Amino acid sequence: MDIFPALSSETIGTIVSDMDSRGFGVAENCISADALTDLRQFIAEAVERTGGEYIAFSSAEVEGTYLQELARYPNFQSLCRQIYSIGTRQPAPPVAFYNILRCLAGRTGEQNAYVFHYDSYVLTILVPILIPNEGQPGDLILFPNTRPIRKTYLGNLIDKILLDNPVSQMLLRKGVQSGRIKPEKVRMIPGNVYFFWGCRSIHANEPCDPDKIRATALFHYVDSHAQSWLRKTLLGLRQRKPQLPRPTPTIQPA
Ligand SMILES: O=C(O)CCC(=O)C(=O)O
Ligand SMILES: [Fe+2]
């Protein structure tokens, strides 16, 4: 049995044009509820172990689950590669996803909301696993395609400094909360898969109620500055400094 369908080129074309125009594209009803059952159980147990608080898992930690199967599944890989090559007009490199499974719950879940950022990967694929159907669902919010793919890591770094500081973060959060700034809001439905240009679009998620769990799996594809000597040097310097324990897992390395 297919764990992910092969989509027609017409559907794939629509996904890409929606990503370019309204900021995100959707592959509808691609994942059966049965496929998500074990993963939901895994998440519920993990959140229980944290006492009802935020937890995130990397690719290595979701081995043996549906997410690992999906990441390796030819129909899914081929879809991501086609979206990348149609959207960027570049050949799609072999798939090596940077995966993360984020489980928002409790007060620490709220701290992981409204963290506005660009991904360092070109294509972001979001698979909703658990979305609360009462209270706040924790919508994905995005400002579509606010910048081009930066050619240099330095260009990316300047954007990052402008965005990743308390003043910009506060202005965006207050603007969105008051309704003065209107981002695209994506009310996600499990079973669907959502696509957007993560390295081009400022995005974040809204909070969900602290007594609920909102879980999303992210597949990041094509690191736009993997070869940058500047980034390698900066990461090298960062790793040499003594690291403080981080209070909450961050979204992803810049
Ligand atoms: O969980 C979400 O809705 C978005 C998370 C995200 O943007 C990321 O992990 O890079
Ligand atoms: Fe992101």
Coordinates of C-alpha atoms in Angstrom, one line a residue, residues 5-17 78-79 82-83 86:
P5 CA 0.3 9.0 -3.4
A6 CA 2.0 10.0 -6.6
L7 CA 0.5 13.5 -7.5
S8 CA -0.2 14.6 -11.1
S9 CA 1.9 17.2 -12.7
E10 CA -1.1 19.5 -12.8
T11 CA -1.5 19.2 -9.0
I12 CA 2.2 19.9 -8.5
G13 CA 2.0 22.9 -10.8
T14 CA -0.9 24.3 -8.7
I15 CA 1.1 23.7 -5.4
V16 CA 4.1 25.7 -6.8
S17 CA 2.0 28.6 -8.2
S78 CA 9.9 13.0 -6.0
L79 CA 7.2 15.5 -5.1
Q82 CA 9.7 18.5 -8.5
I83 CA 8.4 21.4 -6.4
I86 CA 9.9 23.9 -10.9

